[in-house]
mmCIF file of C-alpha atoms in Angstrom:
data_model
loop_
_atom_site.group_PDB
_atom_site.id
_atom_site.type_symbol
_atom_site.label_atom_id
_atom_site.label_comp_id
_atom_site.label_asym_id
_atom_site.label_seq_id
_atom_site.Cartn_x
_atom_site.Cartn_y
_atom_site.Cartn_z
ATOM 1 C CA MET A 252 88.096 48.030 125.213
ATOM 2 C CA ALA A 253 87.556 44.413 126.156
ATOM 3 C CA ILE A 254 90.265 43.483 128.583
ATOM 4 C CA ARG A 255 91.292 45.863 131.316
ATOM 5 C CA MET A 256 94.868 45.615 132.341
ATOM 6 C CA ASN A 257 96.638 47.008 135.379
ATOM 7 C CA LEU A 258 100.166 48.449 135.420
ATOM 8 C CA SER A 259 101.636 45.092 136.540
ATOM 9 C CA ASP A 260 99.987 43.298 133.513
ATOM 10 C CA LEU A 261 101.402 45.981 131.132
ATOM 11 C CA LEU A 262 104.926 45.637 132.585
ATOM 12 C CA ARG A 263 104.749 41.915 132.564
ATOM 13 C CA ASP A 264 103.582 41.596 128.942
ATOM 14 C CA GLY A 265 106.312 44.046 127.835
ATOM 15 C CA SER A 266 104.027 46.728 126.323
ATOM 16 C CA ILE A 267 105.470 49.301 128.764
ATOM 17 C CA ARG A 268 108.546 49.681 130.798
ATOM 18 C CA LYS A 269 109.549 51.778 133.739
ATOM 19 C CA ALA A 270 111.868 54.736 132.982
ATOM 20 C CA GLU A 271 112.938 57.932 134.728
ATOM 21 C CA PRO A 272 110.196 60.514 134.891
ATOM 22 C CA ASP A 273 110.845 62.947 132.163
ATOM 23 C CA PHE A 274 108.962 66.138 132.939
ATOM 24 C CA ALA A 275 110.374 68.049 130.029
ATOM 25 C CA GLN A 276 109.081 65.388 127.534
ATOM 26 C CA ALA A 277 105.807 65.410 129.364
ATOM 27 C CA GLN A 278 105.438 69.199 128.815
ATOM 28 C CA ASP A 279 106.541 68.806 125.116
ATOM 29 C CA CYS A 280 103.750 66.185 124.643
ATOM 30 C CA LEU A 281 101.284 68.442 126.329
ATOM 31 C CA GLY A 282 102.294 71.269 123.956
ATOM 32 C CA ALA A 283 101.966 69.052 120.971
ATOM 33 C CA ALA A 284 98.473 67.961 122.144
ATOM 34 C CA LYS A 285 97.405 71.555 122.480
ATOM 35 C CA ARG A 286 98.752 72.307 119.052
ATOM 36 C CA ASP A 287 96.972 69.380 117.561
ATOM 37 C CA VAL A 288 93.499 70.374 118.949
ATOM 38 C CA THR A 289 94.057 73.835 117.326
ATOM 39 C CA VAL A 290 95.135 72.323 114.072
ATOM 40 C CA ALA A 291 92.348 69.767 114.017
ATOM 41 C CA LYS A 292 89.778 72.690 114.301
ATOM 42 C CA LYS A 293 91.416 74.475 111.399
ATOM 43 C CA VAL A 294 91.580 71.388 109.150
ATOM 44 C CA LEU A 295 88.009 70.310 109.921
ATOM 45 C CA PRO A 296 86.241 72.321 107.224
ATOM 46 C CA GLU A 297 88.573 70.868 104.536
ATOM 47 C CA ASP A 298 89.083 67.199 105.583
ATOM 48 C CA CYS A 299 87.176 65.296 108.247
ATOM 49 C CA ASP A 300 89.522 62.244 108.071
ATOM 50 C CA TRP A 301 92.516 64.348 108.745
ATOM 51 C CA ALA A 302 90.877 66.499 111.474
ATOM 52 C CA PHE A 303 89.866 63.207 113.226
ATOM 53 C CA SER A 304 93.407 61.779 112.932
ATOM 54 C CA ILE A 305 94.931 65.033 114.361
ATOM 55 C CA ALA A 306 92.399 65.071 117.292
ATOM 56 C CA TYR A 307 93.311 61.411 117.891
ATOM 57 C CA ASN A 308 96.963 62.455 118.020
ATOM 58 C CA ALA A 309 96.144 65.033 120.567
ATOM 59 C CA CYS A 310 94.674 62.332 122.863
ATOM 60 C CA LEU A 311 97.761 60.117 122.194
ATOM 61 C CA GLN A 312 100.179 62.987 123.057
ATOM 62 C CA SER A 313 98.186 63.731 126.174
ATOM 63 C CA ALA A 314 98.314 60.141 127.396
ATOM 64 C CA ARG A 315 102.056 60.007 126.494
ATOM 65 C CA ALA A 316 102.658 63.093 128.567
ATOM 66 C CA LEU A 317 101.122 61.279 131.569
ATOM 67 C CA MET A 318 103.370 58.232 130.845
ATOM 68 C CA PHE A 319 106.510 60.436 130.795
ATOM 69 C CA HIS A 320 105.408 62.233 133.842
ATOM 70 C CA ASP A 321 104.890 59.078 135.710
ATOM 71 C CA GLY A 322 108.131 57.461 134.486
ATOM 72 C CA TYR A 323 106.917 54.954 131.921
ATOM 73 C CA GLU A 324 107.212 54.375 128.099
ATOM 74 C CA ALA A 325 105.468 52.331 125.648
ATOM 75 C CA VAL A 326 107.649 49.698 123.836
ATOM 76 C CA GLY A 327 107.133 47.048 121.184
ATOM 77 C CA GLU A 328 104.984 46.991 118.019
ATOM 78 C CA ASN A 329 101.679 48.172 119.394
ATOM 79 C CA ARG A 330 102.751 51.376 121.126
ATOM 80 C CA HIS A 331 99.523 53.247 120.485
ATOM 81 C CA LYS A 332 97.513 50.456 122.064
ATOM 82 C CA ALA A 333 99.965 50.398 124.948
ATOM 83 C CA VAL A 334 99.479 54.070 125.632
ATOM 84 C CA VAL A 335 95.696 53.624 125.612
ATOM 85 C CA ASP A 336 96.065 50.657 128.024
ATOM 86 C CA TYR A 337 98.342 52.682 130.245
ATOM 87 C CA ALA A 338 95.941 55.594 130.444
ATOM 88 C CA ASP A 339 93.094 53.136 131.263
ATOM 89 C CA ALA A 340 95.241 51.399 134.066
ATOM 90 C CA LYS A 341 96.463 54.727 135.430
ATOM 91 C CA LEU A 342 93.154 56.714 135.260
ATOM 92 C CA GLY A 343 90.770 53.938 136.135
ATOM 93 C CA ALA A 344 87.018 53.675 136.213
ATOM 94 C CA LYS A 345 86.323 57.362 136.913
ATOM 95 C CA PHE A 346 87.622 58.119 133.417
ATOM 96 C CA ARG A 347 86.571 54.995 131.654
ATOM 97 C CA VAL A 348 84.192 56.736 129.242
ATOM 98 C CA LYS A 349 86.937 59.023 128.013
ATOM 99 C CA ILE A 350 89.383 56.078 127.679
ATOM 100 C CA ASP A 351 86.899 54.091 125.681
ATOM 101 C CA LEU A 352 86.380 57.050 123.377
ATOM 102 C CA PHE A 353 90.232 57.401 122.938
ATOM 103 C CA ASP A 354 90.453 53.659 122.182
ATOM 104 C CA GLY A 355 87.511 53.937 119.688
ATOM 105 C CA MET A 356 89.318 56.835 117.990
ATOM 106 C CA ARG A 357 92.546 54.758 117.801
ATOM 107 C CA ARG A 358 90.725 52.048 115.935
ATOM 108 C CA LYS A 359 88.807 54.389 113.625
ATOM 109 C CA ARG A 360 91.895 56.535 112.803
ATOM 110 C CA HIS A 361 93.758 53.198 111.759
ATOM 111 C CA ARG A 362 90.801 52.482 109.346
ATOM 112 C CA ALA A 363 90.660 56.054 108.064
ATOM 113 C CA VAL A 364 94.489 56.132 107.445
ATOM 114 C CA TYR A 365 95.193 52.660 106.201
ATOM 115 C CA GLU A 366 91.954 51.242 104.856
ATOM 116 C CA LYS A 367 89.397 53.690 103.663
ATOM 117 C CA ALA A 368 89.603 57.406 102.875
ATOM 118 C CA GLY A 369 86.448 59.311 103.685
ATOM 119 C CA ALA A 370 85.532 56.974 106.525
ATOM 120 C CA VAL A 371 85.043 59.847 109.063
ATOM 121 C CA SER A 372 81.907 61.927 109.166
ATOM 122 C CA GLU A 373 81.774 65.651 109.993
ATOM 123 C CA TYR A 374 80.026 64.744 113.263
ATOM 124 C CA GLU A 375 82.624 62.136 114.187
ATOM 125 C CA ALA A 376 85.446 64.563 113.457
ATOM 126 C CA LYS A 377 83.811 67.312 115.623
ATOM 127 C CA HIS A 378 83.112 64.804 118.443
ATOM 128 C CA ALA A 379 86.798 63.638 118.247
ATOM 129 C CA ILE A 380 88.088 67.225 118.640
ATOM 130 C CA LYS A 381 85.701 67.775 121.665
ATOM 131 C CA THR A 382 86.994 64.502 123.122
ATOM 132 C CA ALA A 383 90.604 65.543 122.645
ATOM 133 C CA GLU A 384 89.996 68.836 124.359
ATOM 134 C CA GLU A 385 88.471 67.106 127.338
ATOM 135 C CA PHE A 386 91.022 64.332 127.440
ATOM 136 C CA LEU A 387 93.858 66.819 127.395
ATOM 137 C CA SER A 388 92.166 68.862 130.309
ATOM 138 C CA MET A 389 91.668 65.703 132.175
ATOM 139 C CA ILE A 390 95.349 64.572 131.792
ATOM 140 C CA GLU A 391 96.549 68.150 132.830
ATOM 141 C CA GLY A 392 94.462 67.897 135.867
ATOM 142 C CA LYS A 393 95.836 64.438 136.682
ATOM 143 C CA MET A 394 99.422 65.576 136.297
ATOM 144 C CA LYS A 395 98.779 68.563 138.573
ATOM 145 C CA GLY A 396 97.391 66.140 141.220
ATOM 146 C CA LYS A 397 93.787 67.407 140.884
#
């Protein structure tokens, strides 16, 4: 992730907007993220690309949960990137390694889905699932104020 943006930058450039906090939607997203981690593990032996994509979606849903919890939403054409940028701005330097992994997953998933089937190795898929589990735990902790 080259350029780091803060919340003011994201609001100003129109990639996110302020909304009412939606705790029910936040919990729904966390539930989806937990489901996705479980499903990614089940799919892994059959299809590394798909397991990777599902693990990425777990990260995406986790970060969306944080946005809904905080009263923000992604808007515009690049919503996935906006969610990554929001997580980076909100979580900061302490979580930078995980945010960079999440952003790398976003880019790799795009290639695997839209450009080249078979682009994800078993190692990458396993690492993505581990990252998704850790990212989900991190977001849950942040939402609980830990």
